């Protein structure tokens, strides 16, 4: 029977410089999933990677699954296994079920209750499904997780005042600049994080936004939506000096903005301050840029203080959400525990059908040869009944025989001890 396990490297234990090393890029997922499924005793898997976590969900039949998954993570990302250990969170069975539900509900997020994680997890599940990487266990798990997350959103106020990482980035900008209305903001990327950042900036009255992406085709749709300018990453060095605030969130495997480029830009700006907010994992901006004067560089980890604003109300809702998750997880565990019974019933039904077909063919041959129909039918019924009942009756007799044997052994031992005692 398969079991469930989850391996996680997330913001609670691992700093950004570790998380970026274990991140799975979208184009790497097919080969990552394929190599994980090739590992012995791994039945199915889902790989989930965001700016705050890289997680592996598996159904398996391994006795040392924790070590297997750590080794896979270390080997895949060429990291020393021992150095990775301290940043690992591992869950199995009921804990794995509850953890996955908590992730989907935003209870494990940097920003408690943030809603974007639900959609991201659903995308990871669907991707694994297209890769043929799911089995009955994981399929059922994620259906359970999504239903539970929807119930938590319905029955609690955990998401009534949604705060996202993008929201925190804009709030941080307000702390650095008294007003945002007169600032030029450069947004690099075209994903959900950039879209959300643009929405929050628009609400703050920002009118001068520039959207940069690898191609104009990707940058233009979001730029048109916000009546803004679109540029390519190739022209980034020519336009970076125009930005007072840079918010970046791409899937680039290496930094796209180096310390040297920032130095050049600062000279062009006559050292007017720049706020750089790097929401990407791996990071888009070289961390050494923070050594420069007039540069304020922040990563997702630096947004924790803002994320904790109004935390008290959300913590109360978290308690209610966790209770919902615990109650619903009991039902899912019961389903898992019943799987062996389902297999027994399935096998019994299959054997019964084979037996029926075999005896029916014998009866039909006898009828064709002219045997008495009444006797043939009676014989068929008797044989079918006896054969179907045989194994069940043997199982019933076993405990009785076992008890009788045990009593006989005890009786003999007692006599021996009595004899010795005499």
Phi, psi and omega in degrees: 000141180280147174245169180247137177216151179227131173248130185226136167241108188226178186296342182290329180243329189253127176289170186301325182292338174274317182299324181290336179285333182254010180289145176255115175289152183303319182287349178269346188298317181304313181289326179295317179294317181299316181290328178290320178293338179282346179289136182302137176076001173272118184269323183200162182202156169226132177248128186234123183222122176228186181292339183250353182199148166235122186227146177239124178249127181224152161253141192204172174229029183269147178272344179228053187298327180301311181295322180299315183288323178296317179298319178298313181299315182294316181293316182300321184255010178054051179242145176298127185298319181294321180289336180281331186311316186293345182255005185270136167245133184230138181223145174216162180054234184298321179297323179294319179297310182293321179299315181297321176296317181296321178298313181298328181274355182081013182282344179253006185281159174303319175257106186303124177085005183297137190276342187296330186298329180300311180294322180295318179293322179296322177297319179297318178298312181296323180295316178298324179295318179294335180273000182068032187260004182258151169239186182302322183293306182292325177302312180293322180301310185288329173296318177298315182298314183292321178294320179295317180298321179294322179294319178298317179295326181283318189266354178229172177255025183299332181244020183291327176238073187299129177241124181250171175298323178297318177300316180297323179297319179290321177298322177297320179300322179294330179287328181278317179249131183303316177228146182262348188301327184260008182266147173265128183243128176256122180248121185250120184122177180215018181273190183298323181297319179291318178299314179296319178299317180297320179298314180294322178295319179299320179294334179273003176090011179289125183251336185255094179239144176236131179250126181244138177209171182301323177232155177294328180301325179279328184278327188295317182303313181288329178293317178298321181299328183250016178053047186238181182264146177242136177223167176264162178295333179297331181263014183298315183296334180277343185243348186300328182294342181283342189269130171275326180232134176238123174242120186233138179205083179246178177254023181295138182285339179227161180304140178259349177234118182260168179300320182298319179296319179296321178300316179297316181296319179298322178295318179296326181275002183055039176062031167291138186300148176234137174254120180245119180244110184259105181262007186267149170225115357299161186292146179270339185241131178301127182300337180295342179298337181291346179284345184280142174290151179070014176240129175245104183253126180232146174248180180301327181294334182281354183270002185302317182299318178292321180298332183277359178295141183055032184289330186302313180297319181290330177293324177297318179290330179298320179300316179295317181298318180295325178295318178299316181298316181298315182296315183288332180293331178300317180297319181292320177299321179297320178298316180298315182295337181273353182301316178303321178296321178298321179294319178299313180298318180298315180293319180298317180296319181296315179295321179297320179293321177297317179297316179300314181297319181297311182290327179294319179297320178298316180296319180295321179296320179294322178294320180294330181277000175097012178294158180297119182303319181298317180292322179298313180297319180295318179295318178301313181297316181296312182296317181296316180296313182297316182291322179291325182276340187307304184295321180296318180293324178296320179295324179292322183289330186305309179301322180295315178297319180299317180294319181295316179298317180299318181294322179295318180296316180299318180298315180296317180297322181296318179297319179299314181296323179297317182296315180297319181298324180291000000 
